[in-house]
Coordinates of C-alpha atoms and ligand atoms in Angstrom, one line a residue:
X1 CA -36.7 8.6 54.5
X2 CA -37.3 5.0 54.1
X3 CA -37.9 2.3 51.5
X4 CA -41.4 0.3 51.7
X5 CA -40.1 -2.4 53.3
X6 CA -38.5 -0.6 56.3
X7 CA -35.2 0.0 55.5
X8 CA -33.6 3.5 56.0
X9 CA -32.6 4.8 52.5
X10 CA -29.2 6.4 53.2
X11 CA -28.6 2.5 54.3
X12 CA -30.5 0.6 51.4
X13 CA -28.8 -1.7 49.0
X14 CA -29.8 0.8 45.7
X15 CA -27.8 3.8 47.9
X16 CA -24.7 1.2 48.6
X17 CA -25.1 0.3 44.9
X18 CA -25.2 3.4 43.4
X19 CA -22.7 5.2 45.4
X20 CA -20.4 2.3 44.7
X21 CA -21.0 2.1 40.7
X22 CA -21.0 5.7 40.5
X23 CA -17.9 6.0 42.5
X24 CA -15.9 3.1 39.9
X25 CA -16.9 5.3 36.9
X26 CA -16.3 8.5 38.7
X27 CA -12.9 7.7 39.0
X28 CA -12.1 6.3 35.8
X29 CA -13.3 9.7 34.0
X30 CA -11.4 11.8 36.3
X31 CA -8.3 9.4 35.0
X32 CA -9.6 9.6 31.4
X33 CA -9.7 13.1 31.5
X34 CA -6.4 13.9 33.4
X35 CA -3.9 11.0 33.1
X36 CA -4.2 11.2 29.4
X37 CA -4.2 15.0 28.5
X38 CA -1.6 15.4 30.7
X39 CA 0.7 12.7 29.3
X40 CA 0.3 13.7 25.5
X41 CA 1.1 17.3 26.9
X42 CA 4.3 15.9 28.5
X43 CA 5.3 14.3 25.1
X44 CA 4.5 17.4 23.1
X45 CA 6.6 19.4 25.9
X46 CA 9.5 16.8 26.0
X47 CA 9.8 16.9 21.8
X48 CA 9.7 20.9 21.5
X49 CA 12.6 21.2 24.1
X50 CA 14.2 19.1 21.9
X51 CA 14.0 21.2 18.6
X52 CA 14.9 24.6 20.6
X53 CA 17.6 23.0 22.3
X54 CA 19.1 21.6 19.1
X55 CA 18.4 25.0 17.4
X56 CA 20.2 27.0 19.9
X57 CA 23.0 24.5 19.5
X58 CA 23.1 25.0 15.5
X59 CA 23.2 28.8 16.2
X60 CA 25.8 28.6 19.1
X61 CA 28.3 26.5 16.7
X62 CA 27.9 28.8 13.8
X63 CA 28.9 31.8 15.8
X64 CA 31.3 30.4 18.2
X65 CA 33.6 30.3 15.0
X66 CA 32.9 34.6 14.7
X67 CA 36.0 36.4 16.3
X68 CA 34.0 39.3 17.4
X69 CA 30.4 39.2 17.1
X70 CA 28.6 42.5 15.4
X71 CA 25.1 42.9 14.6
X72 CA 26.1 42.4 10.7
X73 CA 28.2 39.2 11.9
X74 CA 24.5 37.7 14.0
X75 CA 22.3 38.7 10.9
X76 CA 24.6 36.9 8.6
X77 CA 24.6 33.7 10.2
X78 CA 20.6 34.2 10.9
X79 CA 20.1 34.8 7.3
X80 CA 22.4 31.7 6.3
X81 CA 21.2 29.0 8.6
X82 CA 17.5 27.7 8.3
X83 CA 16.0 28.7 11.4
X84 CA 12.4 29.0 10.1
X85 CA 10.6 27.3 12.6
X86 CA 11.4 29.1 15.3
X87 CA 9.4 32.3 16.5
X88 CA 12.1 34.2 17.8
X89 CA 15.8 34.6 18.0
X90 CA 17.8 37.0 20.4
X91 CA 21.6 36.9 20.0
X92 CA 23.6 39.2 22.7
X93 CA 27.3 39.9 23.3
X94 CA 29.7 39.1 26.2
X95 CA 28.0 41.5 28.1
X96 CA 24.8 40.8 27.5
X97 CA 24.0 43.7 24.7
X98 CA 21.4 42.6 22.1
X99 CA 23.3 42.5 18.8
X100 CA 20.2 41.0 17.1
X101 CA 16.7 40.1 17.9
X102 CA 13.9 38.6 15.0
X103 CA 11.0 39.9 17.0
X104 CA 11.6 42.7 19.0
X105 CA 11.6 41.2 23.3
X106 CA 11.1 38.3 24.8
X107 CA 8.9 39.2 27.4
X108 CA 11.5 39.9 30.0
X109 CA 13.2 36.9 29.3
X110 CA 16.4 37.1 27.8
X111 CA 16.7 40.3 30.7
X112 CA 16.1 37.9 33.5
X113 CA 18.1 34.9 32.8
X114 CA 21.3 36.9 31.1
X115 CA 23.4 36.8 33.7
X116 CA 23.3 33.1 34.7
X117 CA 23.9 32.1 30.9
X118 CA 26.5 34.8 30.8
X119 CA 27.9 32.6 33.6
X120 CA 28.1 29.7 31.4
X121 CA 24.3 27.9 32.6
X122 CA 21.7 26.5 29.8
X123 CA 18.3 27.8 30.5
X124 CA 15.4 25.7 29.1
X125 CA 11.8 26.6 28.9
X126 CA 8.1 25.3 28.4
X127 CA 4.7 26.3 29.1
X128 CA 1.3 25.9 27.9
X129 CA -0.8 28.2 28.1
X130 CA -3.7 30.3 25.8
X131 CA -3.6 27.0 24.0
X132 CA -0.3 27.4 22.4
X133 CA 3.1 25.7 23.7
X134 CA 5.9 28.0 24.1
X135 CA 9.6 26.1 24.2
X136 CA 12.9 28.1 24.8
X137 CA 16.2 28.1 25.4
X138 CA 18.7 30.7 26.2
X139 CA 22.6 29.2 26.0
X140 CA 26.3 30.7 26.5
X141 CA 28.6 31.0 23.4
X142 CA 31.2 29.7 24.0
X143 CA 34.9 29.6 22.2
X144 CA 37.8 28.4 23.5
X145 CA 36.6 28.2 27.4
X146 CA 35.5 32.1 27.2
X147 CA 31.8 33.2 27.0
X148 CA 31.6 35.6 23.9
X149 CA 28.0 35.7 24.1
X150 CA 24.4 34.0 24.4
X151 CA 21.8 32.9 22.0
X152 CA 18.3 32.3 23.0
X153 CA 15.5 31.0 20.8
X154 CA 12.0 30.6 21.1
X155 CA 9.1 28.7 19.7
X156 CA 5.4 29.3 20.3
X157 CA 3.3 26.4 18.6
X158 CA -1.1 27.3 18.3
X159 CA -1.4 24.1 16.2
X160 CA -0.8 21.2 18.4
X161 CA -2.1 23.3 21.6
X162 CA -5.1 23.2 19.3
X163 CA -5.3 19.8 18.7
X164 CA -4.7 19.1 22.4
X165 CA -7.6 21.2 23.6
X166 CA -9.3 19.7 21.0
X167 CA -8.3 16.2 22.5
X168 CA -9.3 17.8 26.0
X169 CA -13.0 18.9 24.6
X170 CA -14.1 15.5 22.8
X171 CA -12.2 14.1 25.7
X172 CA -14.5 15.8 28.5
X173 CA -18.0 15.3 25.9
X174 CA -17.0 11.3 25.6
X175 CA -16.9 11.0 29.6
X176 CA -20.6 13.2 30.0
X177 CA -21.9 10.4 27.8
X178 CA -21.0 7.5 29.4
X179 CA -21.5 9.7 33.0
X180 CA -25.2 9.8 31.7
X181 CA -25.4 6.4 29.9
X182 CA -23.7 4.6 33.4
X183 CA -26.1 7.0 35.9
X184 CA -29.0 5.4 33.6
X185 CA -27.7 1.9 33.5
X186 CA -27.4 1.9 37.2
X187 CA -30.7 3.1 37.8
X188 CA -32.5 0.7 35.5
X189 CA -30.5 -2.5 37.1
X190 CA -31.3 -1.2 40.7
X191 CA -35.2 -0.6 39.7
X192 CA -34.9 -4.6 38.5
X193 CA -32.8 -5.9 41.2
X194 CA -34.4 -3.8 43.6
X195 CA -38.3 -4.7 42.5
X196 CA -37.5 -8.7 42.6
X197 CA -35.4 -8.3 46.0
X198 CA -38.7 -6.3 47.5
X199 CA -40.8 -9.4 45.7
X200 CA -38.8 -11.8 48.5
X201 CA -39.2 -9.6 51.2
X202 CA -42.4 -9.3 50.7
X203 CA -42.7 -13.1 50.3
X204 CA -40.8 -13.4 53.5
X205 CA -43.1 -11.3 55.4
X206 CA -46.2 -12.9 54.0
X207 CA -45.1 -16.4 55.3
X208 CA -44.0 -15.0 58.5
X209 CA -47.7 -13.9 59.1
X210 CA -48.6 -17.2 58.5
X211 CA -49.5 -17.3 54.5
X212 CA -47.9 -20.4 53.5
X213 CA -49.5 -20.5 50.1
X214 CA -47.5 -17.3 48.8
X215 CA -45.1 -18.1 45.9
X216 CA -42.5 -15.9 44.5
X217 CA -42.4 -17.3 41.1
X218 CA -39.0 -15.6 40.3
X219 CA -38.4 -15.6 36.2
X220 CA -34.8 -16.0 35.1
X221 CA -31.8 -18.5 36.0
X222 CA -29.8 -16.8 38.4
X223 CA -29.2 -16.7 42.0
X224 CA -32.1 -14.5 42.8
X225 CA -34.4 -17.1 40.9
X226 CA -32.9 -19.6 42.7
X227 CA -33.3 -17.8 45.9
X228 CA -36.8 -17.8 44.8
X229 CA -37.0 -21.8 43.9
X230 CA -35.7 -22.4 47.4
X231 CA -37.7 -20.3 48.9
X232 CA -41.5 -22.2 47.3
X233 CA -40.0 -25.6 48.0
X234 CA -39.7 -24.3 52.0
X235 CA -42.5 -22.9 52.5
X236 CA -43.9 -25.9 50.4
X237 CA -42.3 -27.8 53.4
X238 CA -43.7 -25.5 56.1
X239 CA -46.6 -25.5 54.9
X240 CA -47.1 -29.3 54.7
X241 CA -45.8 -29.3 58.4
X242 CA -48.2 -27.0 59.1
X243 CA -51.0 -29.4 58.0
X244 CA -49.8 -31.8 60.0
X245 CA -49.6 -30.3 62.9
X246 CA -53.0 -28.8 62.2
X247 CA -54.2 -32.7 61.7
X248 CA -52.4 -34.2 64.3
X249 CA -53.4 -31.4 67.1
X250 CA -57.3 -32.3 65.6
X251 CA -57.5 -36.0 65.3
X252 CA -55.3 -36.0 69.2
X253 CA -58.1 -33.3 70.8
X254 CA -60.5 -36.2 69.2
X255 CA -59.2 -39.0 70.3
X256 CA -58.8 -37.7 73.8
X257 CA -62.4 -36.2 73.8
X258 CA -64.1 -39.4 73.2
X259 CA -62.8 -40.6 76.4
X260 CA -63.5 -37.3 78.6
X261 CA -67.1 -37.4 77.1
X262 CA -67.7 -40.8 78.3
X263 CA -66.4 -40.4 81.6
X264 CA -68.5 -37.1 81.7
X265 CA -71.4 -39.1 80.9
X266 CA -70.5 -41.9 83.2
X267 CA -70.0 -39.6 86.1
X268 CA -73.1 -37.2 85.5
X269 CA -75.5 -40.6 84.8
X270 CA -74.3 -41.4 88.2
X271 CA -74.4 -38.4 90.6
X272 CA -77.8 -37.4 88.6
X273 CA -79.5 -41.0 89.3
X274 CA -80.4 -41.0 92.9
X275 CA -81.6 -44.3 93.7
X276 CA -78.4 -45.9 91.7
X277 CA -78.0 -49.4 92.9
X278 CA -74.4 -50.6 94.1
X279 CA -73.6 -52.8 91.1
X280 CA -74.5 -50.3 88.5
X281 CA -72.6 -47.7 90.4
X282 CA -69.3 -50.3 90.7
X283 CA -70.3 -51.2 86.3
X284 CA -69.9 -47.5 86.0
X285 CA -66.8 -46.9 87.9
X286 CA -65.2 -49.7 86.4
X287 CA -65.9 -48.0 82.9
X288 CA -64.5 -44.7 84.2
X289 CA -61.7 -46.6 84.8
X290 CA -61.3 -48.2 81.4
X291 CA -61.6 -44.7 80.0
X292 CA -58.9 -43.3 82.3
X293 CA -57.1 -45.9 80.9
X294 CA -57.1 -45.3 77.3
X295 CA -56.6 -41.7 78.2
X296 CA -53.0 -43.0 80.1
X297 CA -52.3 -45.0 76.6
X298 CA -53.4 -42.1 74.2
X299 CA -51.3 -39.7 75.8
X300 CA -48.6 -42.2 76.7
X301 CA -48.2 -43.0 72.8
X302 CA -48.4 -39.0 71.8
X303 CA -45.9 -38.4 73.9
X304 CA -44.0 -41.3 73.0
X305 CA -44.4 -39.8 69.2
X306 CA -43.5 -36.2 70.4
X307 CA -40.1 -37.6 71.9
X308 CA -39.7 -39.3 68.1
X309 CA -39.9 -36.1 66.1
X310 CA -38.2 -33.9 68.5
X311 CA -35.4 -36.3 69.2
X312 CA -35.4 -37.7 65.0
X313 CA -32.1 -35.9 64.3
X314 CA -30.5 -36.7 67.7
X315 CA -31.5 -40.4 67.3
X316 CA -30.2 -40.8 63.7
X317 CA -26.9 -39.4 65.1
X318 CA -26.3 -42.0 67.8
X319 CA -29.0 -44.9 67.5
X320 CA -27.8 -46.6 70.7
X321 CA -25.5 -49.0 71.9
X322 CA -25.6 -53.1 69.8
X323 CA -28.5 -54.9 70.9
X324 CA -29.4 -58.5 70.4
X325 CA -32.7 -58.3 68.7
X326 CA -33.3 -61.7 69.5
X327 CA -33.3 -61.4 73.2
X328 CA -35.8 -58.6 72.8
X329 CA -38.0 -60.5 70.3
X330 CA -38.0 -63.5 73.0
X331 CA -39.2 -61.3 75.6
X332 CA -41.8 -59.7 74.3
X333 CA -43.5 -62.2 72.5
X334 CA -43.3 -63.8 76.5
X335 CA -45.5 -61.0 77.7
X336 CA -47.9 -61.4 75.0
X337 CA -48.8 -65.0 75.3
X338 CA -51.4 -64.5 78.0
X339 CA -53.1 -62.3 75.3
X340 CA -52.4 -65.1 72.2
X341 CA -54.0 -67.4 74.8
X342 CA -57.3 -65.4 75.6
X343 CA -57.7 -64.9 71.9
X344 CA -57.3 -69.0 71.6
X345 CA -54.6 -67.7 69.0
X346 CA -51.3 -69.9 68.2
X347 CA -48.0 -67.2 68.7
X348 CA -45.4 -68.9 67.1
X349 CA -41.7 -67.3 66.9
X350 CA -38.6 -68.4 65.1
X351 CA -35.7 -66.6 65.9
X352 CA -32.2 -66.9 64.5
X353 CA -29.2 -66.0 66.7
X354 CA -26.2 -63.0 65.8
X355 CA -29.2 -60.3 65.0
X356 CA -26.9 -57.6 66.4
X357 CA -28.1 -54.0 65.5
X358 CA -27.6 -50.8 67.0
X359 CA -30.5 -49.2 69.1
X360 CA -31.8 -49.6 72.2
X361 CA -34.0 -52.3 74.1
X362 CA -37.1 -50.0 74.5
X363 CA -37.6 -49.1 71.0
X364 CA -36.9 -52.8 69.8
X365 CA -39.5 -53.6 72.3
X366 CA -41.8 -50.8 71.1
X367 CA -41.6 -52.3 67.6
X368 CA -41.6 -55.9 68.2
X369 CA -45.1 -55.6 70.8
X370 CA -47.1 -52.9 68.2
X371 CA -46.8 -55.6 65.3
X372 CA -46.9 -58.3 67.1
X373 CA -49.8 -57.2 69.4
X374 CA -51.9 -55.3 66.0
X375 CA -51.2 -59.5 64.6
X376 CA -53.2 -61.0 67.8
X377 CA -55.6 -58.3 68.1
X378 CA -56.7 -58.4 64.1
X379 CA -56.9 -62.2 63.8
X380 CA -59.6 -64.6 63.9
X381 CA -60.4 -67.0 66.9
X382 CA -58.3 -70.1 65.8
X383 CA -55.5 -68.2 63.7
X384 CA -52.1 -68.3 64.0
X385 CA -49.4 -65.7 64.7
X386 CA -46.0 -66.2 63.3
X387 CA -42.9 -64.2 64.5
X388 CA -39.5 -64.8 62.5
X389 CA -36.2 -62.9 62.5
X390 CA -33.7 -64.3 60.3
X391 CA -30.0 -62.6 59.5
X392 CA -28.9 -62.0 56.0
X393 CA -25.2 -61.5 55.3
X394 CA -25.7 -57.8 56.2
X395 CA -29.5 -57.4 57.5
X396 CA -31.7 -58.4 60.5
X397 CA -35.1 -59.3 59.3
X398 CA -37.9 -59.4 61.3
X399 CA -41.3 -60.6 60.0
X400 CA -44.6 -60.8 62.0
X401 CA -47.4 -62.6 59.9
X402 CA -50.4 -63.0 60.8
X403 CA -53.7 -65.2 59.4
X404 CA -56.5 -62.4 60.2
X405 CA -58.7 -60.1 58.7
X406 CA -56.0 -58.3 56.9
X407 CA -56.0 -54.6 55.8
X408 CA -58.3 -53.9 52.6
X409 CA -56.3 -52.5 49.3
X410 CA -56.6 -48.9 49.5
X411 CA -56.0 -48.6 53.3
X412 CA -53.3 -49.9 52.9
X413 CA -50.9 -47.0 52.3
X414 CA -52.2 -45.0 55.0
X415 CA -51.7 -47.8 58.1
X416 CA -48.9 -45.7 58.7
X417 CA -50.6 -42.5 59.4
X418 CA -51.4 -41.0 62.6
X419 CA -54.5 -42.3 64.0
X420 CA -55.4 -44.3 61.3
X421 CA -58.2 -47.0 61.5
X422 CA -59.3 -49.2 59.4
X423 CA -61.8 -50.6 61.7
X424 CA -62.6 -48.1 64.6
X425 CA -64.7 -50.2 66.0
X426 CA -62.5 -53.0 66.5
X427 CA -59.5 -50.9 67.2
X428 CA -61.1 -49.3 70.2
X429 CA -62.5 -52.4 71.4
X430 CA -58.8 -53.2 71.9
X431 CA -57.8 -50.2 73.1
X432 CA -56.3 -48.9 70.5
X433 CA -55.7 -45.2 69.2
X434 CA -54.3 -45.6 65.8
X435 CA -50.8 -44.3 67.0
X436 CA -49.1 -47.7 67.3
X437 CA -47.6 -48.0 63.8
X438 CA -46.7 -44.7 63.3
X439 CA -44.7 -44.9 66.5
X440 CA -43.4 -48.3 64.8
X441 CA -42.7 -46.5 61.8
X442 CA -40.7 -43.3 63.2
X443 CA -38.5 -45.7 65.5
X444 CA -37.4 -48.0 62.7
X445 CA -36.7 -44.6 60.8
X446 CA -35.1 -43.3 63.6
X447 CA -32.7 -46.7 63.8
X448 CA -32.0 -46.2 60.3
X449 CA -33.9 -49.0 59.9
X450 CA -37.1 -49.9 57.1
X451 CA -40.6 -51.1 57.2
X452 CA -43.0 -52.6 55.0
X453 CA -46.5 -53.4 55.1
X454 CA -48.1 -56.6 52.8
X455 CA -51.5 -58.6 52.5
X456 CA -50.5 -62.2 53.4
X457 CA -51.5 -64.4 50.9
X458 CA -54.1 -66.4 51.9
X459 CA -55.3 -63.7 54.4
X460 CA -54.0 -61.8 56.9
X461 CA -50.7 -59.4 56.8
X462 CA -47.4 -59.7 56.8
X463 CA -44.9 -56.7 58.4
X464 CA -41.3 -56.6 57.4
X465 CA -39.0 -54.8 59.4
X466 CA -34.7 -54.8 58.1
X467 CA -32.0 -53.3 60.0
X468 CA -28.3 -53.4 59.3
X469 CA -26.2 -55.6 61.5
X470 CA -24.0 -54.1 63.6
X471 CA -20.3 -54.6 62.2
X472 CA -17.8 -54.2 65.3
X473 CA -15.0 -53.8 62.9
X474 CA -16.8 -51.0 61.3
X475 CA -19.0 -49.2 63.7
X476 CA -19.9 -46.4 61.9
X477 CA -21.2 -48.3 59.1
X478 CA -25.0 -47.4 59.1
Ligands
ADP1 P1 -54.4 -49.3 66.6 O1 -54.1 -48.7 67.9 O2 -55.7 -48.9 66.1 O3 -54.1 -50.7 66.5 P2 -52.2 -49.0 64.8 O4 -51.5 -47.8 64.3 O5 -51.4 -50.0 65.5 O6 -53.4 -48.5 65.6 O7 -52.8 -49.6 63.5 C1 -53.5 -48.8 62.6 C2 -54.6 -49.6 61.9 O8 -54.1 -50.6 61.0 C3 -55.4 -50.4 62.9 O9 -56.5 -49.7 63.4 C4 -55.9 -51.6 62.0 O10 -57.1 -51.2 61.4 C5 -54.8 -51.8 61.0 N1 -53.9 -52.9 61.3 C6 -52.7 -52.8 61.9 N2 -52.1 -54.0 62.0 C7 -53.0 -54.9 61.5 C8 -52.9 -56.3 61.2 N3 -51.9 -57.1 61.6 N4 -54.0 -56.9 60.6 C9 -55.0 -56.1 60.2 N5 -55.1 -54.8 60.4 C10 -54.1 -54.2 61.0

């Protein structure tokens, strides 16, 4: 047999539960019901043997002090002592010869144990049985270091065997009660605990197959609603990855379809067109080309931004040996002067010394060329590009500000997002995919470093980038 949600029965948690509860309050009533009868019985027991033993001693000293015992002598000493509460009194003589008995036998008794008392042993008795408790005892008489005779008395007691039955009974009635109030109580905390654990599960399974929209709303405050919390925010989480991944495999099959298309075109325009002249055919090759390109730089950045969020946790664990961002800064801003120049835009860079930050030369590079390119290519013929890093007491700054067309209000907060454009137009006409800040933004995260983005006032935009110096006598200081 098996549970809805797969799991054999014998092996659930309600049959662990169960067996386990049951097993606790099992044992307990088996204690209840023997450890305590069985001690007030030993109490009772130890308290009769007591009176019959002290009223075979009264009877022994009262007729030790007889010369010869007769059957007058024992009924004498019977009648004169107060030996009411026993049930039955055999006296005998040296040889064992009943010279008085109250009842009439003793079941065998006094026949059976005569001859060791006659030897000079005690013999002590208790039972309990047919709800009574019988105590005896069966002594020598002894005078002057001779046994003259024996005296055994008896006592058979209904009335406290009754009240320990009774004890037994309400006892035995208390423990079905709570057996049937426990079996109950178990079963109505496994049906709860049960119905909210199969209410994850099932959760669990639905998000598995893909339904990241499925919430468990768990009521309560304890661990299995807060199982349940946890388990909303992730698949909250996964499920925002998941639309990210959905939007960044879209907008990437985009962006590298618009090239593909064109060259498709490019191509078929030419093998279709027979009497093609050179120059149009050498045009179109050349545009092939360009497209080819872009493809290179598309895929180049996506993988570039692959590497970031696979290697994200790596990178924040060791972000790379100290680099002097000012070196780095220098050299890039060399390699884009030929493009400042074409633009007939002035790059100008002011670049303090002892910028020392841990990372590595690539992604400085990667960070310093995106904003400083995006500053050239977004400007206006004439402007100016201005590229400053300046060290704090504990930060390296870098600001690129630029006097172009800046980036209007409310795109503002999405320049960060994967192929985001404000101007697609223009972007392409550069070359460019949309990627580059993004791949700014994840390395500076990555370096543990931060980024903001601002209109320029007066036009244009200025980008802040701060990371912490690296401090050699502390080098784990992030
Ligand atoms: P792209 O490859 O399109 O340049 P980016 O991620 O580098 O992609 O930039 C995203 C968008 O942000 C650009 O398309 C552009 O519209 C805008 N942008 C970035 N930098 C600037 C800037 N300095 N001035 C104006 N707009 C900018």
């Amino acid at each position: 047999m098996s549970t809805g949600s797969g799991v054999r029965f014998i092996s659930s948690l309600r049959v662990k539960f169960a067996a386990s509860y049951i097993a606790i309050i099992a044992a307990l009533l088996v204690v209840m019901n023997t450890y305590f009868p069985a001690a007030s019985r030993d109490m009772i027991f130890a308290s009769k043997l007591t009176f019959v033993k002290s009223q075979a001693a009264i009877l022994e000293t009262a007729l030790r002090d007889i010369d010869t015992l007769t059957i007058d002598a024992c009924t004498l000493v019977v009648s004169r002592l107060d030996v009411s509460g026993l049930s039955h009194i055999t006296i005998t003589g040296e040889r064992g010869n009943v010279l008085y008995d109250s009842a009439g036998g003793s079941d065998g008794f006094v026949e059976k144990y005569a001859a060791d008392v006659l030897r000079g042993f005690d013999v002590y008795y208790s039972s309990f049985s047919e709800n009574a408790f019988l105590a005896r005892a069966f002594v020598p008489i002894t005078k002057d270091g001779a046994i003259t005779g024996t005296v055994f008395v008896s006592e058979r007691d209904a009335e406290q065997g009754a009240i320990l039955s009774g004890l037994q009974r309400t006892l035995m009635n208390i423990s079905a009660v709570i057996a049937i109030f426990s079996v109950a109580l178990v079963a109505f905390i496994l049906r709860t605990l049960l119905r909210r654990i199969t209410g994850i599960l099932r959760a669990i399974q639905s998000v598995r197959e893909g339904e990241y929209t499925y919430r468990i709303e768990m009521r309560g405050r304890d661990e299995l609603a807060m199982l349940g919390q946890e388990f909303d925010s992730l698949t909250g989480r996964l499920r925002e990855t998941d639309d990210v991944r959905r939007r960044f495999v879209a907008d990437a099959s985009h962006e590298l379809k618009t090239p593909l298309a064109s060259i498709k075109l490019l191509s078929d325009s030419i093998l279709q067109n027979e009497n093609i002249d050179t120059d149009t055919v050498r045009e179109f090759v050349a545009d092939i080309g360009d497209e080819a390109e872009r493809l290179a730089r598309t895929t180049e950045k996506l993988l570039s931004l692959t590497r970031l969020d696979g290697g994200a946790d790596k990178a924040r664990s060791t972000v790379g040996t100290p680099v002097d961002m000012r070196d780095v800064a220098a050299a890039t801003l060399r390699m884009l002067r030929p493009l400042a120049d074409s633009e007939g835009i002035t790059l100008k860079s002011d670049l303090d010394g002892g910028c020392i930050i841990l990372g590595t030369e690539d992604s400085l590079h990667q960070i310093v060329f995106n904003l400083a390119e995006n500053a050239l290519k977004y400007n206006r013929p004439g402007g100016s590009v201005t590229v400053r890093l300046t060290r704090s007491e504990t930060h390296a700054i870098l600001r690129v500000e630029d006097t172009g067309i800046g980036v209007p209000e409310d795109d503002l907060p999405h320049i960060f997002d994967r192929f985001y454009r404000v101007d697609k137009a223009r972007s392409r006409a550069f070359g460019g995919s949309g990627l580059g800040l993004s791949i700014v933004r994840d390395t500076v995260t990555a370096l543990h470093g931060e980024i903001s983005a601002n209109a320029r006032s007066g036009g244009g935009m200025v980008f802040e980038v701060r990371f912490r110096i690296y401090n050699q006598e502390n080098p784990r200081q992030k």
